[in-house]
Amino acid sequence: MRPKTLAEVAQLTTGGDSFDGCLANFLDEFYAAPTAKALADAPTLLASGFGEIGRVQDAYLAATAEELAAAHKFPVPTWTTADARRLHRPWFASPLAALRAVLLLESPAAFRARNLFVSENALTRA
């Protein structure tokens, strides 16, 4: 199943599917037909089942929703502002210390606001 909403990304991840794969499939679906509905429903929190990586994924889903909403002039879903959708310590998409400065500079605003540091093209699909 290709998720059409961020809530479905979390649901499939909880069921054992790859978060990265589900998010990539969601982005393909979203870019083909962008709708505010795809972002509106709050995804299930993944932290309870996946620990620290689940916290990162919860923040990532919120940042994704906020970035996509802003890019398409949709209202930002209220669920994205929950404290559970923010990290208390920085997380970097690469373990290489040499790349941290680049990620600090490139990371889109919604990701930086949640202490997630990713490349500027984190939501880009080829």
Short mmCIF file of N, CA and C in Angstrom, two decimals:
data_model
loop_
_atom_site.label_atom_id
_atom_site.label_comp_id
_atom_site.label_asym_id
_atom_site.label_seq_id
_atom_site.Cartn_x
_atom_site.Cartn_y
_atom_site.Cartn_z
N MET A 1 0.85 -1.19 0.00
CA MET A 1 0.00 0.00 0.00
C MET A 1 0.88 1.24 0.00
N ARG A 2 0.54 2.18 -0.85
CA ARG A 2 1.26 3.46 -0.91
C ARG A 2 0.49 4.46 -0.06
N PRO A 3 1.10 4.96 1.00
CA PRO A 3 0.38 5.89 1.88
C PRO A 3 0.04 7.19 1.18
N LYS A 4 -1.18 7.63 1.40
CA LYS A 4 -1.65 8.90 0.83
C LYS A 4 -1.70 10.01 1.88
N THR A 5 -1.46 9.63 3.14
CA THR A 5 -1.43 10.62 4.23
C THR A 5 -0.23 10.32 5.13
N LEU A 6 0.17 11.33 5.90
CA LEU A 6 1.24 11.11 6.87
C LEU A 6 0.78 10.17 7.98
N ALA A 7 -0.50 10.21 8.29
CA ALA A 7 -1.04 9.27 9.29
C ALA A 7 -0.86 7.83 8.82
N GLU A 8 -1.04 7.59 7.53
CA GLU A 8 -0.83 6.25 7.00
C GLU A 8 0.64 5.84 7.04
N VAL A 9 1.55 6.80 6.88
CA VAL A 9 2.99 6.51 7.01
C VAL A 9 3.26 5.93 8.39
N ALA A 10 2.74 6.59 9.43
CA ALA A 10 2.94 6.11 10.80
C ALA A 10 2.27 4.76 11.02
N GLN A 11 1.08 4.60 10.49
CA GLN A 11 0.34 3.34 10.65
C GLN A 11 1.12 2.18 10.02
N LEU A 12 1.63 2.38 8.83
CA LEU A 12 2.39 1.32 8.15
C LEU A 12 3.71 1.04 8.88
N THR A 13 4.34 2.09 9.38
CA THR A 13 5.58 1.92 10.13
C THR A 13 5.33 1.10 11.39
N THR A 14 4.26 1.40 12.08
CA THR A 14 3.88 0.63 13.27
C THR A 14 3.65 -0.84 12.92
N GLY A 15 3.15 -1.08 11.73
CA GLY A 15 2.90 -2.45 11.28
C GLY A 15 4.13 -3.19 10.78
N GLY A 16 5.28 -2.52 10.80
CA GLY A 16 6.52 -3.20 10.42
C GLY A 16 7.15 -2.75 9.12
N ASP A 17 6.50 -1.87 8.39
CA ASP A 17 7.09 -1.37 7.14
C ASP A 17 8.19 -0.35 7.45
N SER A 18 9.06 -0.14 6.49
CA SER A 18 10.16 0.82 6.62
C SER A 18 9.63 2.25 6.64
N PHE A 19 10.00 3.01 7.66
CA PHE A 19 9.59 4.41 7.74
C PHE A 19 10.08 5.16 6.50
N ASP A 20 11.35 4.99 6.16
CA ASP A 20 11.93 5.72 5.02
C ASP A 20 11.20 5.37 3.72
N GLY A 21 10.92 4.09 3.53
CA GLY A 21 10.22 3.67 2.32
C GLY A 21 8.80 4.22 2.27
N CYS A 22 8.11 4.17 3.39
CA CYS A 22 6.74 4.69 3.45
C CYS A 22 6.71 6.20 3.21
N LEU A 23 7.67 6.91 3.81
CA LEU A 23 7.71 8.36 3.62
C LEU A 23 8.00 8.69 2.16
N ALA A 24 8.93 7.97 1.54
CA ALA A 24 9.24 8.20 0.12
C ALA A 24 8.01 7.95 -0.75
N ASN A 25 7.29 6.87 -0.47
CA ASN A 25 6.07 6.58 -1.23
C ASN A 25 5.01 7.65 -1.01
N PHE A 26 4.88 8.12 0.25
CA PHE A 26 3.95 9.21 0.53
C PHE A 26 4.31 10.45 -0.29
N LEU A 27 5.59 10.81 -0.29
CA LEU A 27 6.02 12.00 -1.02
C LEU A 27 5.69 11.87 -2.51
N ASP A 28 5.90 10.69 -3.08
CA ASP A 28 5.53 10.48 -4.49
C ASP A 28 4.05 10.73 -4.71
N GLU A 29 3.22 10.17 -3.83
CA GLU A 29 1.77 10.36 -3.94
C GLU A 29 1.39 11.83 -3.75
N PHE A 30 1.99 12.46 -2.75
CA PHE A 30 1.65 13.85 -2.44
C PHE A 30 2.02 14.77 -3.60
N TYR A 31 3.23 14.64 -4.12
CA TYR A 31 3.66 15.52 -5.21
C TYR A 31 2.84 15.30 -6.47
N ALA A 32 2.30 14.09 -6.67
CA ALA A 32 1.45 13.83 -7.83
C ALA A 32 0.11 14.54 -7.71
N ALA A 33 -0.39 14.67 -6.47
CA ALA A 33 -1.70 15.32 -6.24
C ALA A 33 -1.71 15.92 -4.83
N PRO A 34 -1.08 17.10 -4.65
CA PRO A 34 -1.00 17.70 -3.31
C PRO A 34 -2.36 18.12 -2.76
N THR A 35 -2.65 17.70 -1.52
CA THR A 35 -3.87 18.12 -0.85
C THR A 35 -3.57 18.38 0.62
N ALA A 36 -4.31 19.30 1.21
CA ALA A 36 -4.17 19.57 2.64
C ALA A 36 -4.60 18.36 3.46
N LYS A 37 -5.53 17.58 2.95
CA LYS A 37 -6.02 16.38 3.66
C LYS A 37 -4.90 15.38 3.91
N ALA A 38 -3.94 15.31 3.02
CA ALA A 38 -2.82 14.37 3.17
C ALA A 38 -1.98 14.69 4.41
N LEU A 39 -2.08 15.92 4.88
CA LEU A 39 -1.28 16.38 6.01
C LEU A 39 -2.11 16.55 7.28
N ALA A 40 -3.41 16.59 7.15
CA ALA A 40 -4.30 17.04 8.23
C ALA A 40 -4.37 16.12 9.45
N ASP A 41 -4.49 14.83 9.24
CA ASP A 41 -4.70 13.91 10.36
C ASP A 41 -3.39 13.64 11.10
N ALA A 42 -3.45 13.70 12.41
CA ALA A 42 -2.26 13.47 13.25
C ALA A 42 -1.81 12.02 13.18
N PRO A 43 -0.57 11.79 12.78
CA PRO A 43 -0.06 10.42 12.79
C PRO A 43 0.08 9.90 14.23
N THR A 44 -0.10 8.60 14.39
CA THR A 44 0.14 7.97 15.68
C THR A 44 1.59 8.23 16.09
N LEU A 45 1.80 8.51 17.36
CA LEU A 45 3.17 8.73 17.84
C LEU A 45 3.93 7.41 17.79
N LEU A 46 5.12 7.45 17.23
CA LEU A 46 5.93 6.25 17.06
C LEU A 46 6.91 6.04 18.22
N ALA A 47 7.11 7.06 19.04
CA ALA A 47 8.08 6.96 20.14
C ALA A 47 7.77 5.82 21.10
N SER A 48 6.49 5.58 21.35
CA SER A 48 6.14 4.55 22.34
C SER A 48 6.56 3.16 21.88
N GLY A 49 6.56 2.91 20.60
CA GLY A 49 6.93 1.59 20.10
C GLY A 49 8.35 1.46 19.61
N PHE A 50 8.98 2.61 19.31
CA PHE A 50 10.30 2.56 18.67
C PHE A 50 11.37 3.35 19.42
N GLY A 51 11.05 3.86 20.58
CA GLY A 51 12.05 4.56 21.38
C GLY A 51 12.60 5.81 20.72
N GLU A 52 13.90 5.98 20.80
CA GLU A 52 14.54 7.20 20.31
C GLU A 52 14.33 7.41 18.81
N ILE A 53 14.46 6.36 18.02
CA ILE A 53 14.24 6.52 16.58
C ILE A 53 12.78 6.89 16.31
N GLY A 54 11.87 6.42 17.11
CA GLY A 54 10.47 6.80 16.99
C GLY A 54 10.26 8.27 17.28
N ARG A 55 11.00 8.80 18.25
CA ARG A 55 10.91 10.24 18.55
C ARG A 55 11.39 11.06 17.34
N VAL A 56 12.48 10.60 16.74
CA VAL A 56 13.00 11.27 15.54
C VAL A 56 11.94 11.22 14.43
N GLN A 57 11.34 10.08 14.24
CA GLN A 57 10.32 9.93 13.19
C GLN A 57 9.09 10.79 13.47
N ASP A 58 8.69 10.90 14.74
CA ASP A 58 7.56 11.77 15.10
C ASP A 58 7.87 13.22 14.73
N ALA A 59 9.07 13.67 15.05
CA ALA A 59 9.47 15.03 14.72
C ALA A 59 9.57 15.20 13.20
N TYR A 60 10.08 14.19 12.53
CA TYR A 60 10.25 14.24 11.08
C TYR A 60 8.90 14.36 10.37
N LEU A 61 7.91 13.63 10.85
CA LEU A 61 6.58 13.73 10.25
C LEU A 61 6.00 15.13 10.42
N ALA A 62 6.18 15.72 11.59
CA ALA A 62 5.68 17.08 11.84
C ALA A 62 6.40 18.09 10.96
N ALA A 63 7.71 17.97 10.85
CA ALA A 63 8.48 18.89 10.01
C ALA A 63 8.07 18.74 8.55
N THR A 64 7.86 17.52 8.12
CA THR A 64 7.43 17.26 6.75
C THR A 64 6.08 17.93 6.49
N ALA A 65 5.13 17.75 7.40
CA ALA A 65 3.81 18.36 7.24
C ALA A 65 3.92 19.88 7.16
N GLU A 66 4.71 20.47 8.05
CA GLU A 66 4.84 21.93 8.05
C GLU A 66 5.50 22.43 6.77
N GLU A 67 6.56 21.79 6.33
CA GLU A 67 7.25 22.22 5.10
C GLU A 67 6.35 22.08 3.87
N LEU A 68 5.66 20.95 3.76
CA LEU A 68 4.78 20.75 2.61
C LEU A 68 3.59 21.71 2.64
N ALA A 69 3.04 21.96 3.82
CA ALA A 69 1.93 22.92 3.93
C ALA A 69 2.38 24.31 3.50
N ALA A 70 3.53 24.72 3.96
CA ALA A 70 4.04 26.05 3.59
C ALA A 70 4.31 26.13 2.09
N ALA A 71 4.90 25.10 1.53
CA ALA A 71 5.23 25.11 0.10
C ALA A 71 3.99 25.17 -0.78
N HIS A 72 2.88 24.61 -0.31
CA HIS A 72 1.65 24.56 -1.11
C HIS A 72 0.57 25.50 -0.60
N LYS A 73 0.96 26.36 0.34
CA LYS A 73 0.04 27.36 0.89
C LYS A 73 -1.21 26.73 1.52
N PHE A 74 -1.00 25.59 2.18
CA PHE A 74 -2.06 24.93 2.95
C PHE A 74 -1.90 25.37 4.40
N PRO A 75 -2.96 25.29 5.18
CA PRO A 75 -2.81 25.58 6.61
C PRO A 75 -1.91 24.52 7.26
N VAL A 76 -1.08 24.97 8.18
CA VAL A 76 -0.21 24.04 8.91
C VAL A 76 -1.07 23.30 9.92
N PRO A 77 -1.07 21.98 9.89
CA PRO A 77 -1.89 21.21 10.82
C PRO A 77 -1.50 21.49 12.28
N THR A 78 -2.48 21.61 13.15
CA THR A 78 -2.20 21.95 14.55
C THR A 78 -1.42 20.86 15.27
N TRP A 79 -1.55 19.61 14.86
CA TRP A 79 -0.84 18.52 15.53
C TRP A 79 0.67 18.67 15.44
N THR A 80 1.14 19.44 14.48
CA THR A 80 2.59 19.58 14.28
C THR A 80 3.28 20.36 15.40
N THR A 81 2.50 21.09 16.18
CA THR A 81 3.10 21.93 17.23
C THR A 81 3.25 21.23 18.58
N ALA A 82 2.79 20.01 18.69
CA ALA A 82 2.86 19.28 19.96
C ALA A 82 4.31 19.08 20.40
N ASP A 83 4.54 19.17 21.69
CA ASP A 83 5.90 19.01 22.22
C ASP A 83 6.47 17.63 21.88
N ALA A 84 5.62 16.63 21.76
CA ALA A 84 6.08 15.28 21.42
C ALA A 84 6.62 15.22 19.99
N ARG A 85 6.41 16.27 19.21
CA ARG A 85 6.89 16.33 17.82
C ARG A 85 8.17 17.13 17.70
N ARG A 86 8.83 17.38 18.83
CA ARG A 86 10.11 18.10 18.85
C ARG A 86 11.13 17.28 19.62
N LEU A 87 12.38 17.38 19.18
CA LEU A 87 13.46 16.69 19.89
C LEU A 87 14.10 17.65 20.88
N HIS A 88 14.52 17.12 22.00
CA HIS A 88 15.17 17.96 23.01
C HIS A 88 16.67 18.03 22.79
N ARG A 89 17.19 17.09 22.00
CA ARG A 89 18.60 17.10 21.63
C ARG A 89 18.70 17.08 20.11
N PRO A 90 19.72 17.72 19.55
CA PRO A 90 19.87 17.72 18.09
C PRO A 90 20.07 16.32 17.52
N TRP A 91 19.49 16.11 16.34
CA TRP A 91 19.68 14.87 15.60
C TRP A 91 20.16 15.25 14.20
N PHE A 92 21.21 14.59 13.75
CA PHE A 92 21.79 14.88 12.45
C PHE A 92 21.58 13.69 11.51
N ALA A 93 21.24 13.98 10.27
CA ALA A 93 20.98 12.94 9.28
C ALA A 93 22.23 12.16 8.91
N SER A 94 23.39 12.69 9.23
CA SER A 94 24.65 11.99 8.96
C SER A 94 25.47 11.91 10.24
N PRO A 95 26.09 10.76 10.48
CA PRO A 95 26.94 10.64 11.67
C PRO A 95 28.31 11.31 11.50
N LEU A 96 28.63 11.74 10.28
CA LEU A 96 29.93 12.34 10.02
C LEU A 96 29.99 13.77 10.57
N ALA A 97 30.92 14.00 11.47
CA ALA A 97 31.06 15.32 12.09
C ALA A 97 31.33 16.40 11.05
N ALA A 98 32.05 16.06 10.00
CA ALA A 98 32.38 17.03 8.96
C ALA A 98 31.14 17.55 8.23
N LEU A 99 30.08 16.77 8.21
CA LEU A 99 28.85 17.19 7.52
C LEU A 99 27.89 17.98 8.41
N ARG A 100 28.13 17.98 9.69
CA ARG A 100 27.20 18.65 10.60
C ARG A 100 27.03 20.13 10.29
N ALA A 101 28.13 20.81 9.98
CA ALA A 101 28.04 22.24 9.67
C ALA A 101 27.16 22.47 8.44
N VAL A 102 27.31 21.60 7.44
CA VAL A 102 26.49 21.71 6.22
C VAL A 102 25.02 21.50 6.56
N LEU A 103 24.74 20.47 7.36
CA LEU A 103 23.35 20.18 7.72
C LEU A 103 22.75 21.30 8.57
N LEU A 104 23.55 21.90 9.43
CA LEU A 104 23.07 23.04 10.23
C LEU A 104 22.62 24.19 9.32
N LEU A 105 23.37 24.41 8.26
CA LEU A 105 23.06 25.51 7.35
C LEU A 105 21.91 25.18 6.39
N GLU A 106 21.89 23.96 5.90
CA GLU A 106 20.93 23.57 4.86
C GLU A 106 19.55 23.21 5.37
N SER A 107 19.46 22.73 6.57
CA SER A 107 18.22 22.17 7.08
C SER A 107 17.05 23.16 6.94
N PRO A 108 15.95 22.73 6.33
CA PRO A 108 14.78 23.61 6.21
C PRO A 108 14.27 24.05 7.60
N ALA A 109 13.64 25.19 7.65
CA ALA A 109 13.21 25.81 8.91
C ALA A 109 12.38 24.90 9.80
N ALA A 110 11.42 24.20 9.24
CA ALA A 110 10.55 23.33 10.06
C ALA A 110 11.33 22.19 10.70
N PHE A 111 12.39 21.76 10.05
CA PHE A 111 13.24 20.71 10.61
C PHE A 111 14.13 21.28 11.71
N ARG A 112 14.76 22.42 11.42
CA ARG A 112 15.61 23.08 12.43
C ARG A 112 14.82 23.37 13.70
N ALA A 113 13.58 23.82 13.55
CA ALA A 113 12.74 24.16 14.71
C ALA A 113 12.48 22.96 15.61
N ARG A 114 12.64 21.77 15.06
CA ARG A 114 12.40 20.54 15.82
C ARG A 114 13.71 19.83 16.19
N ASN A 115 14.84 20.53 15.99
CA ASN A 115 16.16 19.98 16.32
C ASN A 115 16.56 18.84 15.38
N LEU A 116 16.01 18.84 14.19
CA LEU A 116 16.38 17.87 13.15
C LEU A 116 17.25 18.59 12.13
N PHE A 117 18.37 18.01 11.80
CA PHE A 117 19.27 18.64 10.85
C PHE A 117 19.49 17.70 9.67
N VAL A 118 18.90 18.09 8.55
CA VAL A 118 18.87 17.26 7.34
C VAL A 118 19.36 18.10 6.17
N SER A 119 19.53 17.48 5.02
CA SER A 119 19.94 18.23 3.84
C SER A 119 18.76 19.05 3.31
N GLU A 120 19.08 20.06 2.54
CA GLU A 120 18.03 20.94 2.02
C GLU A 120 17.07 20.21 1.10
N ASN A 121 17.50 19.07 0.55
CA ASN A 121 16.65 18.32 -0.38
C ASN A 121 16.03 17.07 0.28
N ALA A 122 15.86 17.10 1.59
CA ALA A 122 15.34 15.95 2.32
C ALA A 122 13.96 15.50 1.84
N LEU A 123 13.17 16.42 1.32
CA LEU A 123 11.82 16.08 0.86
C LEU A 123 11.71 16.04 -0.66
N THR A 124 12.84 16.07 -1.33
CA THR A 124 12.86 16.04 -2.78
C THR A 124 12.79 14.60 -3.28
N ARG A 125 12.03 14.41 -4.32
CA ARG A 125 11.95 13.09 -4.98
C ARG A 125 12.37 13.27 -6.43
N ALA A 126 13.11 12.32 -6.92
CA ALA A 126 13.62 12.39 -8.30
C ALA A 126 12.54 12.03 -9.30
#
